[in-house]
PDB file of C-alpha atoms and ligand atoms in Angstrom:
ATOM      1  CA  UNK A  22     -29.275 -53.314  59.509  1.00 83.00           C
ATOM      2  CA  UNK A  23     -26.199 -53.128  61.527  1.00 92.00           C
ATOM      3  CA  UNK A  24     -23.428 -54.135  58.952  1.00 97.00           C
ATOM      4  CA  UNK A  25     -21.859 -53.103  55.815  1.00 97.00           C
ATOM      5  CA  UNK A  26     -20.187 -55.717  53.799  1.00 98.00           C
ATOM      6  CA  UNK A  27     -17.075 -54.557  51.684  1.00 97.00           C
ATOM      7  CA  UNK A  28     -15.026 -56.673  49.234  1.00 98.00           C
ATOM      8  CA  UNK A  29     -13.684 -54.007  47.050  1.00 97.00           C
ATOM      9  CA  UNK A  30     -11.993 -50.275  47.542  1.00 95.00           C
ATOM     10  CA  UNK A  31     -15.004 -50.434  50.870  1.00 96.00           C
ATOM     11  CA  UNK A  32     -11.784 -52.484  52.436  1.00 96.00           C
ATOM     12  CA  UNK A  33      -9.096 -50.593  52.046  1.00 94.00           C
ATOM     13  CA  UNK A  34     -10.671 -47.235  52.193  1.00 93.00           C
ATOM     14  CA  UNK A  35     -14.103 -47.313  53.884  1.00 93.00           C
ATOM     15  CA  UNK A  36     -13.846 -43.444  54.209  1.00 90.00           C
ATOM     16  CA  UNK A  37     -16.284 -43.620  57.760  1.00 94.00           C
ATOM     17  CA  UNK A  38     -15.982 -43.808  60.540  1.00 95.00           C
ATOM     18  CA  UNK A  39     -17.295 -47.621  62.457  1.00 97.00           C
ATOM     19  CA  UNK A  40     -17.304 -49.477  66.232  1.00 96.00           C
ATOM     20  CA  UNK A  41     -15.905 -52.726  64.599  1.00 96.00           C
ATOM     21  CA  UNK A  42     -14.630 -54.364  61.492  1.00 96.00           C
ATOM     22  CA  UNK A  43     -14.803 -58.583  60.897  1.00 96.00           C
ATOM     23  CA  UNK A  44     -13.495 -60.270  58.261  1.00 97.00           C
ATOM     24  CA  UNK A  45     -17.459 -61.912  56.750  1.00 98.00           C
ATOM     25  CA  UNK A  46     -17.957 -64.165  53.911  1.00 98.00           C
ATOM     26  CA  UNK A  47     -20.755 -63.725  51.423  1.00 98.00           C
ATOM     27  CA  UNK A  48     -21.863 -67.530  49.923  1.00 97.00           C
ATOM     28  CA  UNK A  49     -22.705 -67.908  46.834  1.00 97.00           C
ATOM     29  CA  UNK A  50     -20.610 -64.741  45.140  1.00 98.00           C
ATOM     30  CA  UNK A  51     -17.945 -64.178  43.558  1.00 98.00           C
ATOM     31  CA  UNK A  52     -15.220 -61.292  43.668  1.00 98.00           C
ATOM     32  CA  UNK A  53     -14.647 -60.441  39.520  1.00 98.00           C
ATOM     33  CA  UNK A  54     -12.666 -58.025  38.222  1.00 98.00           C
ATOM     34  CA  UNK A  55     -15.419 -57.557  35.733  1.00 98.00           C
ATOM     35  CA  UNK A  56     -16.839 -54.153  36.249  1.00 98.00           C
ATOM     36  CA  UNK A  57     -15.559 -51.209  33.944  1.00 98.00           C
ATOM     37  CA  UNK A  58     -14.720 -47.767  35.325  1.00 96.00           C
ATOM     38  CA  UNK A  59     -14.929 -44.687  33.348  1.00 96.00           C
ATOM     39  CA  UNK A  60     -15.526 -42.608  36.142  1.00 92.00           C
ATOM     40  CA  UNK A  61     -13.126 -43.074  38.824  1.00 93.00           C
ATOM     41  CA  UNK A  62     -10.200 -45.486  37.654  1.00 96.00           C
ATOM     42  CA  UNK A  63     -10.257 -44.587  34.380  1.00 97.00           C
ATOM     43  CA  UNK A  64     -11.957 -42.459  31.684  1.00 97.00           C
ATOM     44  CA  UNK A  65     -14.719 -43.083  29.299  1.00 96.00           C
ATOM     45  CA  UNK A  66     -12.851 -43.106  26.210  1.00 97.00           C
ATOM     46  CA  UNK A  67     -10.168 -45.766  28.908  1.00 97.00           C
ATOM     47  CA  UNK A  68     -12.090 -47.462  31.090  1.00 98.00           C
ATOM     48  CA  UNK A  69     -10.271 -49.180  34.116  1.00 98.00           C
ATOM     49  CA  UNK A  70     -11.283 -52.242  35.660  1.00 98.00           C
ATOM     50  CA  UNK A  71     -13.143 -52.123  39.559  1.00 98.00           C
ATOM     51  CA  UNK A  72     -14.446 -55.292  41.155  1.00 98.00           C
ATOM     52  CA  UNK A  73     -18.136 -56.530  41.232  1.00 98.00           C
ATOM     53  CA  UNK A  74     -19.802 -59.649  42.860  1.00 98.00           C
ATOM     54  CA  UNK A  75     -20.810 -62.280  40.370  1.00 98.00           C
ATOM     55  CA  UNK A  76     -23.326 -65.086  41.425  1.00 97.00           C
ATOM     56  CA  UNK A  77     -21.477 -68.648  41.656  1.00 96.00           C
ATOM     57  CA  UNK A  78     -22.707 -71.060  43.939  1.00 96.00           C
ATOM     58  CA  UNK A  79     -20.134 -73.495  45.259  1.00 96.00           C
ATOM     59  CA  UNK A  80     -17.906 -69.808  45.666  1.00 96.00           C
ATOM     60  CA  UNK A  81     -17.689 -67.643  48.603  1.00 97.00           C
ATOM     61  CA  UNK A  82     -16.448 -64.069  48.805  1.00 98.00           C
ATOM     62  CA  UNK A  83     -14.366 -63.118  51.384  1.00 98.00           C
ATOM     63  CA  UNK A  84     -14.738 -59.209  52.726  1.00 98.00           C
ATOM     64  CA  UNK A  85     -14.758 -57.119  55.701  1.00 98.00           C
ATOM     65  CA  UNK A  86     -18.263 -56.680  57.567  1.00 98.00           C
ATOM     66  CA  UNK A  87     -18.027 -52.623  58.860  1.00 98.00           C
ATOM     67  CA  UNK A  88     -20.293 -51.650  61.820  1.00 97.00           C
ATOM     68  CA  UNK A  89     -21.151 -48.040  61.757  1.00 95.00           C
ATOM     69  CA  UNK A  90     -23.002 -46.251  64.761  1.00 92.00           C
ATOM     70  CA  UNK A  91     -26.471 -46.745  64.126  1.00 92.00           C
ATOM     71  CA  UNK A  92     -26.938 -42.711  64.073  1.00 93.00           C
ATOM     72  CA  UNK A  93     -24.667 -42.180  61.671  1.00 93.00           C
ATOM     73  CA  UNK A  94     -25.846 -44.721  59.134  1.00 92.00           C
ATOM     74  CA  UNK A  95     -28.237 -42.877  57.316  1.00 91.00           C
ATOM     75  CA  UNK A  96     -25.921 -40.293  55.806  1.00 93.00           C
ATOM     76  CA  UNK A  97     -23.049 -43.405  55.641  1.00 94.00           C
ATOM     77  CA  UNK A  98     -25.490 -44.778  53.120  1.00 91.00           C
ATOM     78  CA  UNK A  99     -26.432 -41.375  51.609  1.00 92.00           C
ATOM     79  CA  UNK A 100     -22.735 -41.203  50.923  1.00 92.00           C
ATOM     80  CA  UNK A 101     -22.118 -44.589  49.539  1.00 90.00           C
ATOM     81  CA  UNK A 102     -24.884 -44.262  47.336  1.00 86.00           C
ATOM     82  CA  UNK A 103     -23.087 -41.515  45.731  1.00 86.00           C
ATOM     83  CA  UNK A 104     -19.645 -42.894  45.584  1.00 83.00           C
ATOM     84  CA  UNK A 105     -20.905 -46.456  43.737  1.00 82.00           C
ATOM     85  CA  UNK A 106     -22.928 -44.854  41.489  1.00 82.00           C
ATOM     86  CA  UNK A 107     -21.947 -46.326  38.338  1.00 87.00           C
ATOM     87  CA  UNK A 108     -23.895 -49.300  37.954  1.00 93.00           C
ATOM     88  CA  UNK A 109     -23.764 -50.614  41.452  1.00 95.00           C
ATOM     89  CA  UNK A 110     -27.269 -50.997  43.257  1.00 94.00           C
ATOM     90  CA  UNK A 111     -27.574 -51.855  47.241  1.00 94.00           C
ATOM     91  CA  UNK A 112     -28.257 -54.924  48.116  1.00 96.00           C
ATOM     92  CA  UNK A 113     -29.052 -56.647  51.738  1.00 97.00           C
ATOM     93  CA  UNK A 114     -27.180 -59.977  51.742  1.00 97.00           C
ATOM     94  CA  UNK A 115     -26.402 -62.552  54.224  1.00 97.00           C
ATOM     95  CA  UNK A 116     -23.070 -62.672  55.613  1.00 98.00           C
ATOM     96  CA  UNK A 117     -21.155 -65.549  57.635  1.00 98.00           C
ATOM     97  CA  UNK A 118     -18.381 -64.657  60.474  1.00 97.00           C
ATOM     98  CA  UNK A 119     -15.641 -66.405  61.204  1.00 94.00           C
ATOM     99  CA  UNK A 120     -17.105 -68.166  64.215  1.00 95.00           C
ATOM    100  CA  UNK A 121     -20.197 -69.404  62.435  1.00 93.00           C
ATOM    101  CA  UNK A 122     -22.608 -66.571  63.437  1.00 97.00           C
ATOM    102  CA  UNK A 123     -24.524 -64.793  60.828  1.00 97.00           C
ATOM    103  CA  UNK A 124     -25.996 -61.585  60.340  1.00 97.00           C
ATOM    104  CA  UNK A 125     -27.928 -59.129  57.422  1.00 97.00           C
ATOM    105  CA  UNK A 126     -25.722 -56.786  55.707  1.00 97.00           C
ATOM    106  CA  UNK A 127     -25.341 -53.927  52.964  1.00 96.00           C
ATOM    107  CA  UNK A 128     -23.208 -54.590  49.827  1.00 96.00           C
ATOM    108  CA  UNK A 129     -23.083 -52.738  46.711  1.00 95.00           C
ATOM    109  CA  UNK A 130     -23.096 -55.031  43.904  1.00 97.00           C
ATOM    110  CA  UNK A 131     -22.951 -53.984  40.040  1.00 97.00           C
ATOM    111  CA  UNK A 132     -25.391 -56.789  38.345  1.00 97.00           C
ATOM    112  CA  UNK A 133     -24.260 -58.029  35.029  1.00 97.00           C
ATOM    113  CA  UNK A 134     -26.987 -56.132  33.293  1.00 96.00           C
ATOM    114  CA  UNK A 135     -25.426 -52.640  34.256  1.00 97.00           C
ATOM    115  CA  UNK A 136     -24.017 -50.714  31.017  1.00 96.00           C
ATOM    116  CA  UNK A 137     -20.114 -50.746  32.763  1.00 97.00           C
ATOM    117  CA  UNK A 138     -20.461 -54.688  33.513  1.00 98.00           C
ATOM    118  CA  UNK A 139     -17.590 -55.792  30.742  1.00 98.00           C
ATOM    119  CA  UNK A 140     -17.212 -59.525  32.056  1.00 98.00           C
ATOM    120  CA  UNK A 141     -14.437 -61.531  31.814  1.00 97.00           C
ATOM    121  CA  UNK A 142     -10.901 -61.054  30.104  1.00 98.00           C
ATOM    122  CA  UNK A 143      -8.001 -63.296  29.680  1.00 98.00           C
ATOM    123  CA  UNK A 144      -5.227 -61.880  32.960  1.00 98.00           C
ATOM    124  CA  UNK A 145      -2.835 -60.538  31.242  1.00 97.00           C
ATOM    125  CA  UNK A 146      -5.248 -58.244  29.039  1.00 98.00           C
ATOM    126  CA  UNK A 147      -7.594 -57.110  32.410  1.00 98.00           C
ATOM    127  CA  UNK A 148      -4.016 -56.844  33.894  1.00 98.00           C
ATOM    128  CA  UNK A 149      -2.695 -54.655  31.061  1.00 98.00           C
ATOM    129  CA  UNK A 150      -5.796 -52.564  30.909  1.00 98.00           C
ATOM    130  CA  UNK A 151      -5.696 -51.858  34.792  1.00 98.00           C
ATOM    131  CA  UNK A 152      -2.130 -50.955  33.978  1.00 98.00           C
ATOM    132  CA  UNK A 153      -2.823 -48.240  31.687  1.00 97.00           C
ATOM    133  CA  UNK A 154      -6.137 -46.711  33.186  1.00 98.00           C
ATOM    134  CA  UNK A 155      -6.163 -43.583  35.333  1.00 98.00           C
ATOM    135  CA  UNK A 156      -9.085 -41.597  36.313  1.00 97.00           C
ATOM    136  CA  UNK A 157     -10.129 -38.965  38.522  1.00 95.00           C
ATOM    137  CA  UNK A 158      -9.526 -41.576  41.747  1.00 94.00           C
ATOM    138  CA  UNK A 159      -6.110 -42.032  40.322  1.00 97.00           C
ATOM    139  CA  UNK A 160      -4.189 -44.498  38.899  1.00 98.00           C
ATOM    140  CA  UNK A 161      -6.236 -48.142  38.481  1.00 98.00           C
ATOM    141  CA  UNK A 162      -2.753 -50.123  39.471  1.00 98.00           C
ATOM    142  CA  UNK A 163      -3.513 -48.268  42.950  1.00 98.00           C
ATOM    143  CA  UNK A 164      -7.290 -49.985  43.356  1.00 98.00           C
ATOM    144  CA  UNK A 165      -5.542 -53.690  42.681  1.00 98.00           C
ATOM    145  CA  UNK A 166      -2.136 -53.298  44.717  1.00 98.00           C
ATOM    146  CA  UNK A 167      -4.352 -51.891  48.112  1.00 98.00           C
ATOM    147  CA  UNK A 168      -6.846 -54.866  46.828  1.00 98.00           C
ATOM    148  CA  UNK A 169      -4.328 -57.203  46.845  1.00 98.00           C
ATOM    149  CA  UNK A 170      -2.230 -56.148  50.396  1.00 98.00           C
ATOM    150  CA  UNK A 171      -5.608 -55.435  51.953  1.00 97.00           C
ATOM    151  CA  UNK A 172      -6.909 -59.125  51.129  1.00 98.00           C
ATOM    152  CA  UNK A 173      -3.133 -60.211  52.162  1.00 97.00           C
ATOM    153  CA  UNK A 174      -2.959 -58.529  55.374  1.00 97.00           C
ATOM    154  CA  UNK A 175      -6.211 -60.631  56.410  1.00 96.00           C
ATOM    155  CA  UNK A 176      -5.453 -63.549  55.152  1.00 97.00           C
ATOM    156  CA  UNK A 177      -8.268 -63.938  52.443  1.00 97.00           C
ATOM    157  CA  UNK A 178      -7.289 -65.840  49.286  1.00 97.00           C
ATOM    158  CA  UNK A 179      -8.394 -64.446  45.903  1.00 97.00           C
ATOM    159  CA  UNK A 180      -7.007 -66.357  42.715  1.00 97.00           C
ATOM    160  CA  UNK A 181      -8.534 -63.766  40.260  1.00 97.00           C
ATOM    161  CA  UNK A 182      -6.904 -60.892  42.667  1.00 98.00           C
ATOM    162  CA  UNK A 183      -3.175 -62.836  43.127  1.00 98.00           C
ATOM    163  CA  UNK A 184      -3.317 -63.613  39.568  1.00 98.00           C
ATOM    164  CA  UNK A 185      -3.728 -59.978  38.154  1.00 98.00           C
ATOM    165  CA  UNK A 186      -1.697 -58.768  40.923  1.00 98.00           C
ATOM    166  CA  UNK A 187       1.534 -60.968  39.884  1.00 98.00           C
ATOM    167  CA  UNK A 188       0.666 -60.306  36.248  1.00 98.00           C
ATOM    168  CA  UNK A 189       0.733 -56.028  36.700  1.00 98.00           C
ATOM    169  CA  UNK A 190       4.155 -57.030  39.020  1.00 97.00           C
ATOM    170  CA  UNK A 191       5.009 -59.028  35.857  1.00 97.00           C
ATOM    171  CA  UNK A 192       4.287 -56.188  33.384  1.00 96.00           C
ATOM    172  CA  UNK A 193       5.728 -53.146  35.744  1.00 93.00           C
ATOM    173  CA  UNK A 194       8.815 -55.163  35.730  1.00 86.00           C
TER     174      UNK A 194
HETATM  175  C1  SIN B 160     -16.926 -52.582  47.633  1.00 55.06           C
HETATM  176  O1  SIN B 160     -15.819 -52.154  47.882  1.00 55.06           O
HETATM  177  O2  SIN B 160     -17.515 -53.305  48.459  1.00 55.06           O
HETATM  178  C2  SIN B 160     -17.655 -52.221  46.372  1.00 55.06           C
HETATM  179  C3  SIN B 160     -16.802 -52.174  45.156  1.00 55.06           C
HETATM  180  C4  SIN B 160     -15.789 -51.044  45.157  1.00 55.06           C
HETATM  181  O3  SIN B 160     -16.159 -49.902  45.446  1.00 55.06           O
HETATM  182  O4  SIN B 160     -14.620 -51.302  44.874  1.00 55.06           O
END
């Protein structure tokens, strides 16, 4: 496995070191604000909201395909393992480049039957909630404003991410 595939906080903060990033697309997912975090953008008794991968077929996710030295994989992994702990599980998916290659990846995807998979919300109420929620990764309005300039900055369109974005703007004022 030479790649791991990031489409959430893995984009904006990898946190290791790699040879090369390209932007990749994952078919047949969806990015979803639909993953509840009690652990590190928010607290258990107010959870925040993190993004998951949700299975859609006519949708494609847009991310950023990492290449880490192959000798330094193994503890990359041990590491990530750690960090999306709550409810996410690794899984090796097939990713498409921009020029029409392919390759096998690593994602991290929490599966709607993980206890912190909440599902879908009207905007303004995941918006609201994301808002409010602060947890020991600080503040959950951090997680969707990098999201959102991240995604911007390589020009990858995300309704569900613009949409909450210009809803918190909204809110904030
Ligand atoms: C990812 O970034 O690829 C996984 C979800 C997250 O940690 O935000």
């Amino acid at each position: 496995m030479r790649w791991i595939f990031g489409y959430g906080s893995l984009i904006w903060r990898p946190d290791f070191h790699y040879n090369q990033r390209r932007r990749a697309a994952l078919h047949g997912w969806q990015r979803r604000f639909w993953q509840a975090s009690p652990d590190h953008r928010g607290i258990p008794e107010a959870p925040g909201r993190v993004v998951t991968l949700v299975e859609e077929a006519s949708a494609a996710c847009w991310g950023v395909a990492f290449e880490p030295a192959a000798d330094e994989l193994p503890a990359i992994l041990a590491r990530l393992d750690v960090r999306e702990q709550n409810g996410y599980e690794a899984r090796v998916v097939e990713l498409q480049f921009d020029d029409g290659s392919s390759d096998l990846a690593l994602t991290y995807i929490a599966p709607p039957h993980n206890p912190s998979f909440v599902g879908p919300a009207p905007v303004a109420e995941m918006a609201a909630q994301i808002g409010r929620a602060i947890g020991p990764s600080g503040p959950n309005r951090e997680y969707l404003i990098a999201l959102a300039a991240t995604l911007a900055e390589l020009e990858i369109h995300d309704e569900e991410v613009e949409q909450l974005h210009a809803a918190l703007r909204a809110l904030e004022g």
